[in-house]
Amino acid sequence: MHADVALRTESLCLWYGARQVLHEISLSIPALRITALVGPSGCGKSSLLRCLNRLNDEIADSRTTGRIRIGEIDAHAKDTLVHDLRRRVGIVFQRPNPFPLSIHDNVAYGLRLLGIRRRSELDDRVEAALKAVALWNEVVSRLDESALDLSIGQQQRLVVARAIAVEPDILMLDEPGSALDPVSTLRFEELLHELARRHTIVLVTHNMQQAARVSDFTAFLHQGRLVEFGATDALFTNPRERQTEDFITGRYG
Ligand SMILES: Nc1ncnc2c1ncn2[C@@H]1O[C@H](COP(=O)(O)OP(=O)(O)O)[C@@H](O)[C@H]1O
Ligand SMILES: [Mg+2]
């Protein structure tokens, strides 16, 4: 594996109360590639993503050990600013969650938080983000209308535009396709390839065909443990572990 590493976890463990849900996860995510995170429901995929940008901080009773390095930053160090970390590591959830604001203001939201006030700069960056997700042509005439009136497929692209507007190094997507119809899903997968030119992508998906189609690398998680990680082609055609083989051939999950 010759790609640079964008994010590295070392022996990452997570507990909710007394219950341990992640066990000694050591994983290196290659930069500017698409890494799929797969595994049965409840194996800890969303929890792992939430550790990476410290959304777990908001969950009372959660506790982590181990290390997470994002570039030169230690994500869990006391002096790491959470808002800076979240600017570098964006997340998009399963259900598109536009804010009850205009299309423009949704995408401008994070930019305003960064202190960008000049209207021309905001407009330029909103346009660039909407173009990057192939939504610009559909919404250019109604940027001031509510984002809630968009279709689900458009909303999903909008929340990706909102996430990338602040130019994160890493974009994490947690089962982003599950609310989409098949045509929107294929469009969305094409979009991921475009986005991977500028952002490291971590894609949680329960859809093995999707993982095989779009990702360069795949990590298989089972019961909070990283069972196998490798190039997607190799993992799907010639898995090293029996558990991986059982999962990708649909024997459980
Ligand atoms: N906020 C929470 N508090 C307590 N337990 C949780 C919380 N979120 C998830 N869990 C538990 O942690 C385990 C992993 O969940 P999750 O990360 O959502 O898995 P996945 O995304 O792979 O389906 C599950 O057993 C789930 O019930
Ligand atoms: Mg999940």
PDB file of C-alpha atoms in Angstrom, residues 57-225:
ATOM      1  CA  ASP A  57     -17.693  13.439  23.179  1.00  0.00           C
ATOM      2  CA  GLU A  58     -21.376  14.358  23.150  1.00  0.00           C
ATOM      3  CA  ILE A  59     -22.444  10.908  24.367  1.00  0.00           C
ATOM      4  CA  ALA A  60     -22.504  10.814  28.149  1.00  0.00           C
ATOM      5  CA  ASP A  61     -20.681   7.803  29.540  1.00  0.00           C
ATOM      6  CA  SER A  62     -18.554   7.146  26.450  1.00  0.00           C
ATOM      7  CA  ARG A  63     -14.831   6.667  26.919  1.00  0.00           C
ATOM      8  CA  THR A  64     -11.973   5.929  24.532  1.00  0.00           C
ATOM      9  CA  THR A  65      -8.411   4.727  24.844  1.00  0.00           C
ATOM     10  CA  GLY A  66      -5.721   4.448  22.207  1.00  0.00           C
ATOM     11  CA  ARG A  67      -4.750   7.043  19.651  1.00  0.00           C
ATOM     12  CA  ILE A  68      -6.132   8.737  16.587  1.00  0.00           C
ATOM     13  CA  ARG A  69      -3.789  10.733  14.390  1.00  0.00           C
ATOM     14  CA  ILE A  70      -5.085  12.913  11.610  1.00  0.00           C
ATOM     15  CA  GLY A  71      -2.109  14.234   9.713  1.00  0.00           C
ATOM     16  CA  GLU A  72       0.023  15.749  12.449  1.00  0.00           C
ATOM     17  CA  ILE A  73      -2.915  16.159  14.852  1.00  0.00           C
ATOM     18  CA  ASP A  74      -3.614  13.896  17.807  1.00  0.00           C
ATOM     19  CA  ALA A  75      -7.418  13.889  17.738  1.00  0.00           C
ATOM     20  CA  HIS A  76      -7.869  13.177  21.419  1.00  0.00           C
ATOM     21  CA  ALA A  77      -5.132  15.419  22.793  1.00  0.00           C
ATOM     22  CA  LYS A  78      -6.350  17.927  25.368  1.00  0.00           C
ATOM     23  CA  ASP A  79      -5.173  20.897  23.324  1.00  0.00           C
ATOM     24  CA  THR A  80      -6.828  19.754  20.088  1.00  0.00           C
ATOM     25  CA  LEU A  81      -9.690  22.072  19.285  1.00  0.00           C
ATOM     26  CA  VAL A  82     -12.770  20.059  18.503  1.00  0.00           C
ATOM     27  CA  HIS A  83     -14.121  22.554  15.991  1.00  0.00           C
ATOM     28  CA  ASP A  84     -10.796  22.511  14.151  1.00  0.00           C
ATOM     29  CA  LEU A  85     -10.855  18.711  14.119  1.00  0.00           C
ATOM     30  CA  ARG A  86     -14.412  18.677  12.781  1.00  0.00           C
ATOM     31  CA  ARG A  87     -13.474  21.110  10.054  1.00  0.00           C
ATOM     32  CA  ARG A  88     -10.808  18.655   8.941  1.00  0.00           C
ATOM     33  CA  VAL A  89     -12.972  15.581   9.361  1.00  0.00           C
ATOM     34  CA  GLY A  90     -16.494  16.119   8.046  1.00  0.00           C
ATOM     35  CA  ILE A  91     -19.366  13.686   8.398  1.00  0.00           C
ATOM     36  CA  VAL A  92     -22.530  13.007   6.423  1.00  0.00           C
ATOM     37  CA  PHE A  93     -25.235  10.877   7.989  1.00  0.00           C
ATOM     38  CA  GLN A  94     -27.565   8.241   6.632  1.00  0.00           C
ATOM     39  CA  ARG A  95     -30.616  10.463   6.472  1.00  0.00           C
ATOM     40  CA  PRO A  96     -29.995  13.792   4.766  1.00  0.00           C
ATOM     41  CA  ASN A  97     -30.404  16.477   7.408  1.00  0.00           C
ATOM     42  CA  PRO A  98     -30.535  19.888   5.750  1.00  0.00           C
ATOM     43  CA  PHE A  99     -31.024  22.726   8.192  1.00  0.00           C
ATOM     44  CA  PRO A 100     -34.365  24.608   7.918  1.00  0.00           C
ATOM     45  CA  LEU A 101     -32.616  27.347   5.992  1.00  0.00           C
ATOM     46  CA  SER A 102     -32.245  28.313   2.365  1.00  0.00           C
ATOM     47  CA  ILE A 103     -30.146  26.206   0.009  1.00  0.00           C
ATOM     48  CA  HIS A 104     -27.492  28.931   0.002  1.00  0.00           C
ATOM     49  CA  ASP A 105     -27.405  29.276   3.775  1.00  0.00           C
ATOM     50  CA  ASN A 106     -27.098  25.527   4.315  1.00  0.00           C
ATOM     51  CA  VAL A 107     -23.894  25.439   2.301  1.00  0.00           C
ATOM     52  CA  ALA A 108     -22.654  28.733   3.758  1.00  0.00           C
ATOM     53  CA  TYR A 109     -23.282  27.552   7.317  1.00  0.00           C
ATOM     54  CA  GLY A 110     -19.846  26.159   8.111  1.00  0.00           C
ATOM     55  CA  LEU A 111     -18.139  28.964   6.194  1.00  0.00           C
ATOM     56  CA  ARG A 112     -19.855  31.545   8.407  1.00  0.00           C
ATOM     57  CA  LEU A 113     -18.715  29.592  11.461  1.00  0.00           C
ATOM     58  CA  LEU A 114     -15.189  29.923  10.106  1.00  0.00           C
ATOM     59  CA  GLY A 115     -15.681  33.683  10.149  1.00  0.00           C
ATOM     60  CA  ILE A 116     -16.151  34.234   6.431  1.00  0.00           C
ATOM     61  CA  ARG A 117     -18.493  37.195   6.106  1.00  0.00           C
ATOM     62  CA  ARG A 118     -17.834  38.741   2.700  1.00  0.00           C
ATOM     63  CA  ARG A 119     -20.862  38.019   0.519  1.00  0.00           C
ATOM     64  CA  SER A 120     -18.845  37.566  -2.674  1.00  0.00           C
ATOM     65  CA  GLU A 121     -16.552  35.015  -1.042  1.00  0.00           C
ATOM     66  CA  LEU A 122     -19.488  33.144   0.476  1.00  0.00           C
ATOM     67  CA  ASP A 123     -21.249  33.097  -2.888  1.00  0.00           C
ATOM     68  CA  ASP A 124     -18.166  31.815  -4.685  1.00  0.00           C
ATOM     69  CA  ARG A 125     -17.592  29.018  -2.205  1.00  0.00           C
ATOM     70  CA  VAL A 126     -21.258  28.020  -2.116  1.00  0.00           C
ATOM     71  CA  GLU A 127     -21.215  27.827  -5.909  1.00  0.00           C
ATOM     72  CA  ALA A 128     -18.028  25.752  -5.945  1.00  0.00           C
ATOM     73  CA  ALA A 129     -19.407  23.301  -3.381  1.00  0.00           C
ATOM     74  CA  LEU A 130     -22.724  22.933  -5.194  1.00  0.00           C
ATOM     75  CA  LYS A 131     -20.877  22.382  -8.469  1.00  0.00           C
ATOM     76  CA  ALA A 132     -18.673  19.763  -6.834  1.00  0.00           C
ATOM     77  CA  VAL A 133     -21.758  17.728  -5.947  1.00  0.00           C
ATOM     78  CA  ALA A 134     -23.403  18.312  -9.347  1.00  0.00           C
ATOM     79  CA  LEU A 135     -26.310  20.205  -7.800  1.00  0.00           C
ATOM     80  CA  TRP A 136     -25.562  23.718  -9.030  1.00  0.00           C
ATOM     81  CA  ASN A 137     -27.522  23.562 -12.289  1.00  0.00           C
ATOM     82  CA  GLU A 138     -30.591  22.242 -10.516  1.00  0.00           C
ATOM     83  CA  VAL A 139     -30.714  24.916  -7.807  1.00  0.00           C
ATOM     84  CA  VAL A 140     -29.044  28.026  -9.256  1.00  0.00           C
ATOM     85  CA  SER A 141     -32.378  29.766  -9.793  1.00  0.00           C
ATOM     86  CA  ARG A 142     -33.654  29.058  -6.271  1.00  0.00           C
ATOM     87  CA  LEU A 143     -30.743  29.409  -3.901  1.00  0.00           C
ATOM     88  CA  ASP A 144     -32.886  31.424  -1.490  1.00  0.00           C
ATOM     89  CA  GLU A 145     -35.613  28.810  -1.265  1.00  0.00           C
ATOM     90  CA  SER A 146     -35.838  26.320   1.577  1.00  0.00           C
ATOM     91  CA  ALA A 147     -33.544  23.309   1.388  1.00  0.00           C
ATOM     92  CA  LEU A 148     -36.367  21.233   2.835  1.00  0.00           C
ATOM     93  CA  ASP A 149     -38.225  21.455  -0.505  1.00  0.00           C
ATOM     94  CA  LEU A 150     -35.504  19.551  -2.371  1.00  0.00           C
ATOM     95  CA  SER A 151     -35.922  15.876  -3.243  1.00  0.00           C
ATOM     96  CA  ILE A 152     -34.172  13.341  -1.009  1.00  0.00           C
ATOM     97  CA  GLY A 153     -31.470  12.756  -3.630  1.00  0.00           C
ATOM     98  CA  GLN A 154     -30.886  16.509  -3.892  1.00  0.00           C
ATOM     99  CA  GLN A 155     -30.877  16.876  -0.109  1.00  0.00           C
ATOM    100  CA  GLN A 156     -28.216  14.178   0.131  1.00  0.00           C
ATOM    101  CA  ARG A 157     -26.018  16.047  -2.342  1.00  0.00           C
ATOM    102  CA  LEU A 158     -26.738  19.301  -0.505  1.00  0.00           C
ATOM    103  CA  VAL A 159     -25.530  17.966   2.839  1.00  0.00           C
ATOM    104  CA  VAL A 160     -22.391  16.691   1.112  1.00  0.00           C
ATOM    105  CA  ALA A 161     -21.925  20.198  -0.341  1.00  0.00           C
ATOM    106  CA  ARG A 162     -22.349  21.618   3.164  1.00  0.00           C
ATOM    107  CA  ALA A 163     -19.728  19.210   4.474  1.00  0.00           C
ATOM    108  CA  ILE A 164     -17.162  19.885   1.751  1.00  0.00           C
ATOM    109  CA  ALA A 165     -17.650  23.676   1.648  1.00  0.00           C
ATOM    110  CA  VAL A 166     -15.178  24.015   4.530  1.00  0.00           C
ATOM    111  CA  GLU A 167     -12.714  21.833   2.600  1.00  0.00           C
ATOM    112  CA  PRO A 168     -12.234  18.948   5.037  1.00  0.00           C
ATOM    113  CA  ASP A 169      -9.263  16.650   4.484  1.00  0.00           C
ATOM    114  CA  ILE A 170     -11.450  13.681   5.275  1.00  0.00           C
ATOM    115  CA  LEU A 171     -15.107  13.174   4.466  1.00  0.00           C
ATOM    116  CA  MET A 172     -16.885  10.375   6.303  1.00  0.00           C
ATOM    117  CA  LEU A 173     -20.230   9.139   5.023  1.00  0.00           C
ATOM    118  CA  ASP A 174     -22.389   6.875   7.165  1.00  0.00           C
ATOM    119  CA  GLU A 175     -24.580   4.730   4.901  1.00  0.00           C
ATOM    120  CA  PRO A 176     -25.327   7.701   2.671  1.00  0.00           C
ATOM    121  CA  GLY A 177     -27.061   5.665  -0.015  1.00  0.00           C
ATOM    122  CA  SER A 178     -29.701   4.011   2.073  1.00  0.00           C
ATOM    123  CA  ALA A 179     -32.330   6.732   1.589  1.00  0.00           C
ATOM    124  CA  LEU A 180     -31.695   6.923  -2.160  1.00  0.00           C
ATOM    125  CA  ASP A 181     -33.339   5.180  -5.099  1.00  0.00           C
ATOM    126  CA  PRO A 182     -31.067   3.113  -7.414  1.00  0.00           C
ATOM    127  CA  VAL A 183     -30.546   5.876 -10.002  1.00  0.00           C
ATOM    128  CA  SER A 184     -29.675   8.471  -7.353  1.00  0.00           C
ATOM    129  CA  THR A 185     -27.384   5.906  -5.749  1.00  0.00           C
ATOM    130  CA  LEU A 186     -25.377   5.399  -8.935  1.00  0.00           C
ATOM    131  CA  ARG A 187     -25.101   9.158  -9.413  1.00  0.00           C
ATOM    132  CA  PHE A 188     -23.972   9.441  -5.828  1.00  0.00           C
ATOM    133  CA  GLU A 189     -21.275   6.811  -6.339  1.00  0.00           C
ATOM    134  CA  GLU A 190     -19.940   8.718  -9.354  1.00  0.00           C
ATOM    135  CA  LEU A 191     -19.843  11.791  -7.188  1.00  0.00           C
ATOM    136  CA  LEU A 192     -17.712   9.980  -4.600  1.00  0.00           C
ATOM    137  CA  HIS A 193     -15.053   9.321  -7.223  1.00  0.00           C
ATOM    138  CA  GLU A 194     -14.957  13.010  -8.086  1.00  0.00           C
ATOM    139  CA  LEU A 195     -14.743  13.967  -4.412  1.00  0.00           C
ATOM    140  CA  ALA A 196     -11.863  11.554  -3.812  1.00  0.00           C
ATOM    141  CA  ARG A 197      -9.640  13.761  -5.976  1.00  0.00           C
ATOM    142  CA  ARG A 198      -9.664  16.329  -3.173  1.00  0.00           C
ATOM    143  CA  HIS A 199     -10.835  14.518  -0.060  1.00  0.00           C
ATOM    144  CA  THR A 200     -10.051  11.251   1.654  1.00  0.00           C
ATOM    145  CA  ILE A 201     -13.335   9.348   1.745  1.00  0.00           C
ATOM    146  CA  VAL A 202     -14.463   6.923   4.446  1.00  0.00           C
ATOM    147  CA  LEU A 203     -17.698   5.263   3.388  1.00  0.00           C
ATOM    148  CA  VAL A 204     -19.771   3.136   5.747  1.00  0.00           C
ATOM    149  CA  THR A 205     -22.044   0.934   3.723  1.00  0.00           C
ATOM    150  CA  HIS A 206     -24.122  -2.169   4.369  1.00  0.00           C
ATOM    151  CA  ASN A 207     -24.194  -2.763   0.634  1.00  0.00           C
ATOM    152  CA  MET A 208     -21.368  -5.110  -0.369  1.00  0.00           C
ATOM    153  CA  GLN A 209     -21.867  -4.445  -4.073  1.00  0.00           C
ATOM    154  CA  GLN A 210     -21.491  -0.754  -3.371  1.00  0.00           C
ATOM    155  CA  ALA A 211     -18.309  -1.305  -1.381  1.00  0.00           C
ATOM    156  CA  ALA A 212     -16.910  -3.465  -4.178  1.00  0.00           C
ATOM    157  CA  ARG A 213     -17.929  -0.950  -6.858  1.00  0.00           C
ATOM    158  CA  VAL A 214     -16.690   2.270  -5.348  1.00  0.00           C
ATOM    159  CA  SER A 215     -13.966   1.697  -2.808  1.00  0.00           C
ATOM    160  CA  ASP A 216     -10.220   1.320  -3.219  1.00  0.00           C
ATOM    161  CA  PHE A 217      -9.767  -0.202   0.239  1.00  0.00           C
ATOM    162  CA  THR A 218     -12.119  -2.062   2.533  1.00  0.00           C
ATOM    163  CA  ALA A 219     -12.091  -2.566   6.280  1.00  0.00           C
ATOM    164  CA  PHE A 220     -14.240  -5.363   7.690  1.00  0.00           C
ATOM    165  CA  LEU A 221     -15.402  -4.926  11.263  1.00  0.00           C
ATOM    166  CA  HIS A 222     -17.052  -7.627  13.319  1.00  0.00           C
ATOM    167  CA  GLN A 223     -18.232  -7.257  16.917  1.00  0.00           C
ATOM    168  CA  GLY A 224     -16.082  -4.186  17.424  1.00  0.00           C
ATOM    169  CA  ARG A 225     -12.909  -5.778  16.053  1.00  0.00           C
TER     170      ARG A 225
END
